[in-house]
Amino acid sequence: MLERCASVNEYFDISFKVMLLGDSAVGKTCVLVRFKDGAFLGGNFIATVGIDFRNKVVTVDNLKVKLQIWDTAGQERFRSVTHAYYRDAQALLLLYDITRKSSFDNIRVCLLTSSQLFSSICITTQAWLTEIHEYAQKDVVIMLLGNKSDMAAERVIKLEDGQKLAKTVISKIKPCFPVISNKEYGVPFMETSAKTGVNVELAFLAIARELKHRAAQQPHEPKFQIHDYIESQKQKSSCCGAPM
Ligand SMILES: Nc1nc2c(ncn2[C@@H]2O[C@H](COP(=O)(O)OP(=O)(O)OP(=O)(O)O)[C@@H](O)[C@H]2O)c(=O)[nH]1
């Protein structure tokens, strides 16, 4: 049974915590501001200190869904602060910057054996997926986003590389992440641009739908297919002339 609640000034039926993760300067704050306010924070880059959050209420199937979105600092020195927040998050948006290879490499979980770990760079770069495995809930919803898709001339990570990486991440976190070709097991992926707004709203709406279906699934309802939802929404906007 869902109860209608009021946050500061907006009513909602159900509320979820979502966390933005990824290296410093991949665009986490900008993606959040684009979704919340429809604006782009250009100009001088000001790194997030610790953690911050914003709320946004969206409507999913006539239900008001409040997303409490936590924007974490990507800088290594704030990791211990952000670890404490993973436990309460129901969804994680994991970002890299398509123009910066290190931000992509730092997503990957280390596939080395424990004896190799001691000499491995994975131990020093702290792959984001390793952190998620360690601190997040086991059934957390994960989505991978390649941000700054507007910067085509500076692109170093191909769309297909992002798609491939997303297929290697199984949504139920396990100690090791085998490469899986079946799309059912990969996490959803898309490229976004906080600057132009491409796919930003879609990413958050897909997460809101997935979480709402998990929490309020009717017995007769078919399971929500987040991959299919994203593909159908992308096709809708491309057929209506919006840039992908
Ligand atoms: N061209 C372009 N620039 C972007 C985009 N998103 C963010 N930026 C720029 O990238 C820089 C970093 O953006 P932030 O959103 O502050 O990065 P962050 O991931 O929150 O960084 P931390 O707070 O240090 O973790 C800023 O100069 C933004 O203007 C985008 O989609 N396209």
JSON list of N, CA and C and ligand atoms in Angstrom, two decimals, residues 22-31 40-49 71-75 147-151 192-196, ligand 1:
[
{"chain": "A", "resi": 22, "resn": "GLY", "atom": "N", "xyz": [31.53, 8.02, -10.40]},
{"chain": "A", "resi": 22, "resn": "GLY", "atom": "CA", "xyz": [32.45, 8.12, -11.53]},
{"chain": "A", "resi": 22, "resn": "GLY", "atom": "C", "xyz": [33.56, 9.08, -11.19]},
{"chain": "A", "resi": 23, "resn": "ASP", "atom": "N", "xyz": [34.61, 9.05, -12.01]},
{"chain": "A", "resi": 23, "resn": "ASP", "atom": "CA", "xyz": [35.79, 9.89, -11.77]},
{"chain": "A", "resi": 23, "resn": "ASP", "atom": "C", "xyz": [35.44, 11.38, -11.69]},
{"chain": "A", "resi": 24, "resn": "SER", "atom": "N", "xyz": [36.34, 12.14, -11.12]},
{"chain": "A", "resi": 24, "resn": "SER", "atom": "CA", "xyz": [36.14, 13.59, -11.06]},
{"chain": "A", "resi": 24, "resn": "SER", "atom": "C", "xyz": [36.07, 14.16, -12.48]},
{"chain": "A", "resi": 25, "resn": "ALA", "atom": "N", "xyz": [35.16, 15.09, -12.69]},
{"chain": "A", "resi": 25, "resn": "ALA", "atom": "CA", "xyz": [35.01, 15.84, -13.95]},
{"chain": "A", "resi": 25, "resn": "ALA", "atom": "C", "xyz": [34.38, 15.05, -15.09]},
{"chain": "A", "resi": 26, "resn": "VAL", "atom": "N", "xyz": [33.79, 13.88, -14.81]},
{"chain": "A", "resi": 26, "resn": "VAL", "atom": "CA", "xyz": [33.07, 13.18, -15.89]},
{"chain": "A", "resi": 26, "resn": "VAL", "atom": "C", "xyz": [31.73, 13.85, -16.21]},
{"chain": "A", "resi": 27, "resn": "GLY", "atom": "N", "xyz": [31.26, 14.68, -15.26]},
{"chain": "A", "resi": 27, "resn": "GLY", "atom": "CA", "xyz": [30.02, 15.42, -15.51]},
{"chain": "A", "resi": 27, "resn": "GLY", "atom": "C", "xyz": [28.84, 15.03, -14.63]},
{"chain": "A", "resi": 28, "resn": "LYS", "atom": "N", "xyz": [29.10, 14.46, -13.47]},
{"chain": "A", "resi": 28, "resn": "LYS", "atom": "CA", "xyz": [28.01, 14.01, -12.58]},
{"chain": "A", "resi": 28, "resn": "LYS", "atom": "C", "xyz": [27.12, 15.18, -12.16]},
{"chain": "A", "resi": 29, "resn": "THR", "atom": "N", "xyz": [27.76, 16.26, -11.68]},
{"chain": "A", "resi": 29, "resn": "THR", "atom": "CA", "xyz": [26.98, 17.41, -11.21]},
{"chain": "A", "resi": 29, "resn": "THR", "atom": "C", "xyz": [26.19, 18.01, -12.38]},
{"chain": "A", "resi": 30, "resn": "CYS", "atom": "N", "xyz": [26.83, 18.09, -13.54]},
{"chain": "A", "resi": 30, "resn": "CYS", "atom": "CA", "xyz": [26.15, 18.69, -14.70]},
{"chain": "A", "resi": 30, "resn": "CYS", "atom": "C", "xyz": [24.96, 17.84, -15.16]},
{"chain": "A", "resi": 31, "resn": "VAL", "atom": "N", "xyz": [25.11, 16.53, -15.12]},
{"chain": "A", "resi": 31, "resn": "VAL", "atom": "CA", "xyz": [24.01, 15.65, -15.51]},
{"chain": "A", "resi": 31, "resn": "VAL", "atom": "C", "xyz": [22.83, 15.84, -14.54]},
{"chain": "A", "resi": 40, "resn": "PHE", "atom": "N", "xyz": [22.62, 23.85, -18.25]},
{"chain": "A", "resi": 40, "resn": "PHE", "atom": "CA", "xyz": [23.98, 23.31, -18.32]},
{"chain": "A", "resi": 40, "resn": "PHE", "atom": "C", "xyz": [24.94, 24.22, -17.57]},
{"chain": "A", "resi": 41, "resn": "LEU", "atom": "N", "xyz": [25.74, 23.60, -16.69]},
{"chain": "A", "resi": 41, "resn": "LEU", "atom": "CA", "xyz": [26.74, 24.35, -15.92]},
{"chain": "A", "resi": 41, "resn": "LEU", "atom": "C", "xyz": [28.04, 24.40, -16.72]},
{"chain": "A", "resi": 42, "resn": "GLY", "atom": "N", "xyz": [28.17, 25.36, -17.60]},
{"chain": "A", "resi": 42, "resn": "GLY", "atom": "CA", "xyz": [29.42, 25.48, -18.37]},
{"chain": "A", "resi": 42, "resn": "GLY", "atom": "C", "xyz": [30.43, 26.28, -17.54]},
{"chain": "A", "resi": 43, "resn": "GLY", "atom": "N", "xyz": [31.49, 26.74, -18.18]},
{"chain": "A", "resi": 43, "resn": "GLY", "atom": "CA", "xyz": [32.46, 27.61, -17.50]},
{"chain": "A", "resi": 43, "resn": "GLY", "atom": "C", "xyz": [33.39, 26.84, -16.60]},
{"chain": "A", "resi": 44, "resn": "ASN", "atom": "N", "xyz": [33.86, 27.53, -15.56]},
{"chain": "A", "resi": 44, "resn": "ASN", "atom": "CA", "xyz": [34.87, 26.94, -14.69]},
{"chain": "A", "resi": 44, "resn": "ASN", "atom": "C", "xyz": [34.35, 25.72, -13.96]},
{"chain": "A", "resi": 45, "resn": "PHE", "atom": "N", "xyz": [35.17, 24.70, -13.93]},
{"chain": "A", "resi": 45, "resn": "PHE", "atom": "CA", "xyz": [34.81, 23.46, -13.25]},
{"chain": "A", "resi": 45, "resn": "PHE", "atom": "C", "xyz": [35.05, 23.59, -11.75]},
{"chain": "A", "resi": 46, "resn": "ILE", "atom": "N", "xyz": [34.00, 23.36, -10.97]},
{"chain": "A", "resi": 46, "resn": "ILE", "atom": "CA", "xyz": [34.16, 23.36, -9.50]},
{"chain": "A", "resi": 46, "resn": "ILE", "atom": "C", "xyz": [33.85, 21.95, -9.01]},
{"chain": "A", "resi": 47, "resn": "ALA", "atom": "N", "xyz": [34.89, 21.28, -8.50]},
{"chain": "A", "resi": 47, "resn": "ALA", "atom": "CA", "xyz": [34.72, 19.89, -8.07]},
{"chain": "A", "resi": 47, "resn": "ALA", "atom": "C", "xyz": [33.81, 19.81, -6.84]},
{"chain": "A", "resi": 48, "resn": "THR", "atom": "N", "xyz": [33.00, 18.77, -6.81]},
{"chain": "A", "resi": 48, "resn": "THR", "atom": "CA", "xyz": [32.13, 18.53, -5.65]},
{"chain": "A", "resi": 48, "resn": "THR", "atom": "C", "xyz": [33.00, 18.15, -4.44]},
{"chain": "A", "resi": 49, "resn": "VAL", "atom": "N", "xyz": [32.63, 18.69, -3.30]},
{"chain": "A", "resi": 49, "resn": "VAL", "atom": "CA", "xyz": [33.34, 18.35, -2.06]},
{"chain": "A", "resi": 49, "resn": "VAL", "atom": "C", "xyz": [32.45, 17.40, -1.28]},
{"chain": "A", "resi": 71, "resn": "ASP", "atom": "N", "xyz": [24.85, 13.29, -5.41]},
{"chain": "A", "resi": 71, "resn": "ASP", "atom": "CA", "xyz": [25.96, 13.63, -6.30]},
{"chain": "A", "resi": 71, "resn": "ASP", "atom": "C", "xyz": [27.25, 13.50, -5.51]},
{"chain": "A", "resi": 72, "resn": "THR", "atom": "N", "xyz": [28.06, 12.52, -5.85]},
{"chain": "A", "resi": 72, "resn": "THR", "atom": "CA", "xyz": [29.27, 12.27, -5.05]},
{"chain": "A", "resi": 72, "resn": "THR", "atom": "C", "xyz": [30.48, 12.95, -5.68]},
{"chain": "A", "resi": 73, "resn": "ALA", "atom": "N", "xyz": [31.48, 13.19, -4.86]},
{"chain": "A", "resi": 73, "resn": "ALA", "atom": "CA", "xyz": [32.74, 13.73, -5.36]},
{"chain": "A", "resi": 73, "resn": "ALA", "atom": "C", "xyz": [33.53, 12.60, -6.00]},
{"chain": "A", "resi": 74, "resn": "GLY", "atom": "N", "xyz": [34.06, 12.85, -7.20]},
{"chain": "A", "resi": 74, "resn": "GLY", "atom": "CA", "xyz": [34.81, 11.80, -7.88]},
{"chain": "A", "resi": 74, "resn": "GLY", "atom": "C", "xyz": [36.25, 11.70, -7.39]},
{"chain": "A", "resi": 75, "resn": "GLN", "atom": "N", "xyz": [36.73, 12.74, -6.74]},
{"chain": "A", "resi": 75, "resn": "GLN", "atom": "CA", "xyz": [38.13, 12.73, -6.31]},
{"chain": "A", "resi": 75, "resn": "GLN", "atom": "C", "xyz": [38.38, 11.66, -5.26]},
{"chain": "A", "resi": 147, "resn": "ASN", "atom": "N", "xyz": [29.25, 9.97, -20.74]},
{"chain": "A", "resi": 147, "resn": "ASN", "atom": "CA", "xyz": [28.82, 11.38, -20.83]},
{"chain": "A", "resi": 147, "resn": "ASN", "atom": "C", "xyz": [29.72, 12.19, -21.78]},
{"chain": "A", "resi": 148, "resn": "LYS", "atom": "N", "xyz": [29.25, 13.38, -22.13]},
{"chain": "A", "resi": 148, "resn": "LYS", "atom": "CA", "xyz": [29.90, 14.34, -23.04]},
{"chain": "A", "resi": 148, "resn": "LYS", "atom": "C", "xyz": [29.82, 13.88, -24.49]},
{"chain": "A", "resi": 149, "resn": "SER", "atom": "N", "xyz": [28.70, 13.26, -24.85]},
{"chain": "A", "resi": 149, "resn": "SER", "atom": "CA", "xyz": [28.54, 12.75, -26.22]},
{"chain": "A", "resi": 149, "resn": "SER", "atom": "C", "xyz": [28.51, 13.88, -27.25]},
{"chain": "A", "resi": 150, "resn": "ASP", "atom": "N", "xyz": [28.35, 15.11, -26.79]},
{"chain": "A", "resi": 150, "resn": "ASP", "atom": "CA", "xyz": [28.40, 16.26, -27.72]},
{"chain": "A", "resi": 150, "resn": "ASP", "atom": "C", "xyz": [29.82, 16.53, -28.22]},
{"chain": "A", "resi": 151, "resn": "MET", "atom": "N", "xyz": [30.84, 15.99, -27.51]},
{"chain": "A", "resi": 151, "resn": "MET", "atom": "CA", "xyz": [32.24, 16.30, -27.87]},
{"chain": "A", "resi": 151, "resn": "MET", "atom": "C", "xyz": [32.79, 15.28, -28.86]},
{"chain": "A", "resi": 192, "resn": "THR", "atom": "N", "xyz": [25.24, 10.06, -22.92]},
{"chain": "A", "resi": 192, "resn": "THR", "atom": "CA", "xyz": [24.47, 11.24, -22.54]},
{"chain": "A", "resi": 192, "resn": "THR", "atom": "C", "xyz": [25.28, 12.50, -22.83]},
{"chain": "A", "resi": 193, "resn": "SER", "atom": "N", "xyz": [24.60, 13.62, -22.82]},
{"chain": "A", "resi": 193, "resn": "SER", "atom": "CA", "xyz": [25.29, 14.90, -22.83]},
{"chain": "A", "resi": 193, "resn": "SER", "atom": "C", "xyz": [24.56, 15.85, -21.90]},
{"chain": "A", "resi": 194, "resn": "ALA", "atom": "N", "xyz": [25.27, 16.27, -20.86]},
{"chain": "A", "resi": 194, "resn": "ALA", "atom": "CA", "xyz": [24.67, 17.27, -19.96]},
{"chain": "A", "resi": 194, "resn": "ALA", "atom": "C", "xyz": [24.56, 18.60, -20.68]},
{"chain": "A", "resi": 195, "resn": "LYS", "atom": "N", "xyz": [25.41, 18.78, -21.70]},
{"chain": "A", "resi": 195, "resn": "LYS", "atom": "CA", "xyz": [25.41, 20.06, -22.42]},
{"chain": "A", "resi": 195, "resn": "LYS", "atom": "C", "xyz": [24.17, 20.20, -23.31]},
{"chain": "A", "resi": 196, "resn": "THR", "atom": "N", "xyz": [23.89, 19.16, -24.11]},
{"chain": "A", "resi": 196, "resn": "THR", "atom": "CA", "xyz": [22.73, 19.24, -25.02]},
{"chain": "A", "resi": 196, "resn": "THR", "atom": "C", "xyz": [21.48, 18.63, -24.38]},
{"chain": "B", "resi": 1, "resn": "LIG", "atom": "N1", "xyz": [30.94, 19.41, -23.39]},
{"chain": "B", "resi": 1, "resn": "LIG", "atom": "C1", "xyz": [30.47, 18.91, -22.24]},
{"chain": "B", "resi": 1, "resn": "LIG", "atom": "N2", "xyz": [31.01, 19.28, -21.07]},
{"chain": "B", "resi": 1, "resn": "LIG", "atom": "C2", "xyz": [30.51, 18.74, -19.92]},
{"chain": "B", "resi": 1, "resn": "LIG", "atom": "C3", "xyz": [29.43, 17.81, -19.94]},
{"chain": "B", "resi": 1, "resn": "LIG", "atom": "N3", "xyz": [29.17, 17.47, -18.66]},
{"chain": "B", "resi": 1, "resn": "LIG", "atom": "C4", "xyz": [30.03, 18.14, -17.90]},
{"chain": "B", "resi": 1, "resn": "LIG", "atom": "N4", "xyz": [30.84, 18.90, -18.65]},
{"chain": "B", "resi": 1, "resn": "LIG", "atom": "C5", "xyz": [31.94, 19.77, -18.16]},
{"chain": "B", "resi": 1, "resn": "LIG", "atom": "O1", "xyz": [32.86, 18.92, -17.47]},
{"chain": "B", "resi": 1, "resn": "LIG", "atom": "C6", "xyz": [33.37, 19.56, -16.32]},
{"chain": "B", "resi": 1, "resn": "LIG", "atom": "C7", "xyz": [33.11, 18.70, -15.08]},
{"chain": "B", "resi": 1, "resn": "LIG", "atom": "O2", "xyz": [31.72, 18.61, -14.83]},
{"chain": "B", "resi": 1, "resn": "LIG", "atom": "P1", "xyz": [31.13, 18.26, -13.39]},
{"chain": "B", "resi": 1, "resn": "LIG", "atom": "O3", "xyz": [29.68, 17.95, -13.57]},
{"chain": "B", "resi": 1, "resn": "LIG", "atom": "O4", "xyz": [31.45, 19.31, -12.41]},
{"chain": "B", "resi": 1, "resn": "LIG", "atom": "O5", "xyz": [31.97, 16.94, -13.04]},
{"chain": "B", "resi": 1, "resn": "LIG", "atom": "P2", "xyz": [31.80, 15.95, -11.77]},
{"chain": "B", "resi": 1, "resn": "LIG", "atom": "O6", "xyz": [31.82, 14.56, -12.31]},
{"chain": "B", "resi": 1, "resn": "LIG", "atom": "O7", "xyz": [30.62, 16.32, -10.96]},
{"chain": "B", "resi": 1, "resn": "LIG", "atom": "O8", "xyz": [33.15, 16.23, -10.98]},
{"chain": "B", "resi": 1, "resn": "LIG", "atom": "P3", "xyz": [33.44, 15.99, -9.40]},
{"chain": "B", "resi": 1, "resn": "LIG", "atom": "O9", "xyz": [32.52, 16.87, -8.64]},
{"chain": "B", "resi": 1, "resn": "LIG", "atom": "O10", "xyz": [34.88, 16.38, -9.19]},
{"chain": "B", "resi": 1, "resn": "LIG", "atom": "O11", "xyz": [33.23, 14.54, -9.12]},
{"chain": "B", "resi": 1, "resn": "LIG", "atom": "C8", "xyz": [32.71, 20.94, -16.25]},
{"chain": "B", "resi": 1, "resn": "LIG", "atom": "O12", "xyz": [33.60, 21.88, -16.80]},
{"chain": "B", "resi": 1, "resn": "LIG", "atom": "C9", "xyz": [31.48, 20.79, -17.15]},
{"chain": "B", "resi": 1, "resn": "LIG", "atom": "O13", "xyz": [31.10, 22.02, -17.75]},
{"chain": "B", "resi": 1, "resn": "LIG", "atom": "C10", "xyz": [28.87, 17.44, -21.21]},
{"chain": "B", "resi": 1, "resn": "LIG", "atom": "O14", "xyz": [27.96, 16.63, -21.32]},
{"chain": "B", "resi": 1, "resn": "LIG", "atom": "N5", "xyz": [29.43, 18.01, -22.32]}
]
